[in-house]
Coordinates of N, CA and C in Angstrom, one line a residue:
T593 N 0.8 -1.2 0.0 CA 0.0 0.0 0.0 C 0.9 1.2 0.0
F594 N 0.5 2.2 -0.8 CA 1.2 3.5 -0.9 C 0.3 4.7 -0.9
L595 N 0.7 5.7 -0.1 CA 0.0 7.0 -0.2 C 1.1 8.0 -0.2
N596 N 1.0 9.0 -1.1 CA 2.1 10.0 -1.2 C 1.7 11.2 -0.4
R597 N 2.6 12.2 -0.5 CA 2.4 13.4 0.4 C 1.1 14.2 -0.1
A598 N 0.7 14.0 -1.3 CA -0.6 14.7 -1.7 C -1.8 14.2 -0.9
W599 N -1.7 13.0 -0.4 CA -2.7 12.5 0.5 C -2.8 13.3 1.8
R600 N -1.7 13.7 2.3 CA -1.6 14.6 3.5 C -2.2 15.9 3.2
D601 N -1.8 16.5 2.0 CA -2.2 17.8 1.6 C -3.7 17.8 1.4
L602 N -4.3 16.7 0.9 CA -5.7 16.6 0.6 C -6.5 16.4 1.9
T603 N -6.1 15.5 2.7 CA -6.9 15.1 3.9 C -6.4 15.6 5.2
G604 N -5.2 16.0 5.3 CA -4.6 16.3 6.6 C -4.0 15.2 7.4
Y605 N -4.3 14.0 6.9 CA -3.8 12.8 7.6 C -2.4 12.4 7.1
E606 N -1.5 12.0 8.0 CA -0.2 11.5 7.6 C -0.5 10.1 6.9
P607 N 0.2 9.8 5.8 CA 0.0 8.5 5.2 C 0.1 7.3 6.1
A608 N 1.1 7.3 7.0 CA 1.3 6.2 7.9 C 0.2 6.0 8.8
A609 N -0.6 7.1 9.1 CA -1.7 7.0 10.1 C -2.9 6.4 9.5
T610 N -3.0 6.4 8.1 CA -4.2 5.8 7.5 C -4.0 4.5 6.7
L611 N -2.7 4.2 6.5 CA -2.5 2.9 5.8 C -3.1 1.8 6.6
G612 N -3.7 0.8 5.9 CA -4.3 -0.3 6.6 C -5.7 -0.1 7.0
Q613 N -6.2 1.2 7.0 CA -7.6 1.4 7.3 C -8.5 1.2 6.1
P614 N -9.7 0.7 6.2 CA -10.6 0.6 5.1 C -10.9 1.9 4.5
L615 N -10.9 2.0 3.2 CA -11.2 3.2 2.5 C -12.5 3.9 3.0
V616 N -13.5 3.1 3.1 CA -14.8 3.6 3.5 C -14.8 4.3 4.9
A617 N -13.9 3.9 5.7 CA -13.8 4.6 7.1 C -13.4 6.0 7.0
L618 N -12.8 6.5 5.8 CA -12.4 7.8 5.7 C -13.4 8.7 4.8
L619 N -14.5 8.0 4.5 CA -15.5 8.7 3.6 C -16.6 9.3 4.5
H620 N -17.3 10.2 3.9 CA -18.5 10.8 4.5 C -19.5 9.6 4.6
P621 N -20.2 9.5 5.7 CA -21.1 8.4 5.9 C -22.2 8.2 4.8
D622 N -22.6 9.2 4.1 CA -23.6 9.1 3.1 C -23.0 8.4 1.8
D623 N -21.6 8.4 1.7 CA -21.0 7.8 0.6 C -20.5 6.4 0.8
Q624 N -20.4 6.0 2.1 CA -19.8 4.7 2.4 C -20.5 3.5 1.8
R625 N -21.8 3.4 1.8 CA -22.5 2.2 1.2 C -22.2 2.1 -0.3
H626 N -22.3 3.2 -1.0 CA -22.0 3.2 -2.4 C -20.6 2.7 -2.8
V627 N -19.7 3.3 -2.1 CA -18.3 2.9 -2.3 C -18.0 1.5 -1.9
D628 N -18.6 1.1 -0.8 CA -18.4 -0.3 -0.4 C -19.0 -1.3 -1.5
H629 N -20.1 -0.9 -2.1 CA -20.7 -1.7 -3.2 C -19.8 -1.7 -4.4
V630 N -19.3 -0.6 -4.9 CA -18.4 -0.6 -6.1 C -17.1 -1.3 -5.8
C631 N -16.6 -1.1 -4.6 CA -15.3 -1.9 -4.3 C -15.6 -3.4 -4.4
A632 N -16.7 -3.8 -3.8 CA -17.0 -5.2 -3.8 C -17.2 -5.7 -5.3
S633 N -17.7 -4.9 -6.1 CA -17.9 -5.4 -7.5 C -16.6 -5.5 -8.3
V634 N -15.6 -4.7 -7.9 CA -14.3 -4.8 -8.5 C -13.6 -6.0 -7.9
L635 N -13.6 -6.2 -6.6 CA -13.0 -7.3 -5.9 C -13.6 -8.7 -6.3
S636 N -14.9 -8.7 -6.7 CA -15.5 -10.0 -7.1 C -15.2 -10.3 -8.6
G637 N -14.7 -9.3 -9.3 CA -14.5 -9.5 -10.7 C -15.7 -9.1 -11.6
E638 N -16.7 -8.7 -11.0 CA -17.9 -8.2 -11.7 C -17.6 -7.0 -12.6
Q639 N -16.7 -6.1 -12.1 CA -16.2 -5.0 -12.9 C -14.7 -5.0 -12.8
E640 N -14.1 -4.5 -13.8 CA -12.6 -4.4 -13.8 C -12.2 -3.2 -13.1
E641 N -13.0 -2.1 -13.3 CA -12.7 -0.8 -12.6 C -14.0 -0.1 -12.3
C642 N -13.8 0.9 -11.5 CA -15.0 1.7 -11.1 C -14.6 3.2 -10.9
H643 N -15.6 4.0 -10.9 CA -15.4 5.5 -10.8 C -16.6 6.0 -9.9
A644 N -16.2 6.9 -9.0 CA -17.3 7.5 -8.2 C -16.8 8.9 -7.7
E645 N -17.7 9.8 -7.6 CA -17.5 11.0 -6.9 C -17.8 10.8 -5.4
V646 N -16.8 11.1 -4.6 CA -17.0 10.8 -3.1 C -16.6 12.0 -2.3
R647 N -17.0 12.0 -1.1 CA -16.6 13.0 -0.1 C -15.7 12.3 1.0
F648 N -14.5 12.7 1.1 CA -13.6 12.3 2.1 C -13.8 13.3 3.3
L649 N -13.7 12.8 4.5 CA -13.7 13.6 5.7 C -12.2 13.9 6.1
T650 N -11.8 15.1 6.1 CA -10.4 15.4 6.4 C -10.2 15.3 7.9
L651 N -8.9 15.5 8.3 CA -8.6 15.4 9.7 C -9.4 16.4 10.6
T652 N -9.7 17.5 10.0 CA -10.5 18.6 10.7 C -12.0 18.4 10.5
R653 N -12.4 17.2 9.9 CA -13.8 16.8 9.7 C -14.4 17.7 8.6
A654 N -13.6 18.4 7.8 CA -14.2 19.1 6.7 C -14.4 18.1 5.6
T655 N -15.3 18.5 4.6 CA -15.6 17.6 3.5 C -14.8 18.0 2.3
C656 N -14.2 17.0 1.7 CA -13.4 17.2 0.5 C -13.9 16.3 -0.6
W657 N -14.5 16.9 -1.7 CA -15.0 16.1 -2.8 C -13.8 15.6 -3.7
C658 N -13.9 14.4 -4.1 CA -12.8 13.8 -4.9 C -13.5 12.9 -6.0
D659 N -12.7 12.7 -7.0 CA -13.0 11.8 -8.1 C -12.2 10.5 -7.8
L660 N -12.9 9.4 -7.5 CA -12.2 8.2 -7.1 C -12.2 7.2 -8.3
R661 N -11.1 6.7 -8.7 CA -11.0 5.7 -9.7 C -10.2 4.5 -9.2
L662 N -10.8 3.3 -9.2 CA -10.2 2.1 -8.7 C -10.2 1.0 -9.8
H663 N -9.2 0.2 -9.8 CA -9.1 -0.9 -10.7 C -8.6 -2.2 -10.0
A664 N -8.9 -3.3 -10.5 CA -8.4 -4.6 -9.9 C -6.9 -4.8 -10.1
L665 N -6.3 -5.3 -9.1 CA -4.9 -5.7 -9.3 C -4.9 -7.3 -9.4
R666 N -4.2 -7.8 -10.4 CA -4.3 -9.2 -10.6 C -2.9 -9.8 -10.5
E667 N -2.8 -11.0 -10.0 CA -1.6 -11.8 -10.0 C -1.9 -13.2 -10.4
D668 N -1.3 -13.6 -11.5 CA -1.6 -14.9 -12.1 C -3.0 -15.1 -12.4
G669 N -3.7 -14.0 -12.8 CA -5.1 -14.0 -13.2 C -6.1 -13.8 -12.1
A670 N -5.6 -13.9 -10.8 CA -6.5 -13.8 -9.7 C -6.5 -12.3 -9.1
I671 N -7.6 -11.8 -8.7 CA -7.7 -10.5 -8.1 C -7.0 -10.6 -6.7
V672 N -6.1 -9.7 -6.5 CA -5.4 -9.7 -5.2 C -5.6 -8.4 -4.5
G673 N -6.3 -7.5 -5.1 CA -6.5 -6.2 -4.5 C -6.9 -5.1 -5.4
M674 N -6.8 -3.9 -5.0 CA -7.2 -2.8 -5.9 C -6.2 -1.7 -5.8
A675 N -6.1 -0.9 -6.8 CA -5.3 0.3 -6.8 C -6.1 1.4 -7.4
G676 N -5.7 2.7 -7.1 CA -6.5 3.7 -7.7 C -5.9 5.1 -7.5
T677 N -6.7 6.1 -8.0 CA -6.3 7.5 -7.9 C -7.4 8.3 -7.3
L678 N -7.1 9.4 -6.7 CA -8.0 10.4 -6.3 C -7.7 11.7 -6.9
T679 N -8.7 12.4 -7.4 CA -8.4 13.8 -7.9 C -9.4 14.7 -7.3
E680 N -8.9 15.8 -6.7 CA -9.8 16.8 -6.1 C -10.6 17.6 -7.1

């Protein structure tokens, strides 16, 4: 897992403090169910990638709108995780 310094600039969280946390834990509660669903569809192989506009909650609890794009990571044909990008 990797988060660069832009993550800190965007959310206020140090990358090391958020690594290992579920993505949905950092989202606005109204966006969590939708993102959980699209992540599950990528991890199940139903979709190869997904896109969603989401609200992250920053360290100060402010709302930050982002464009989230995720895709499946494969190893020997099996899905082993996801990778993605955020754009403010």
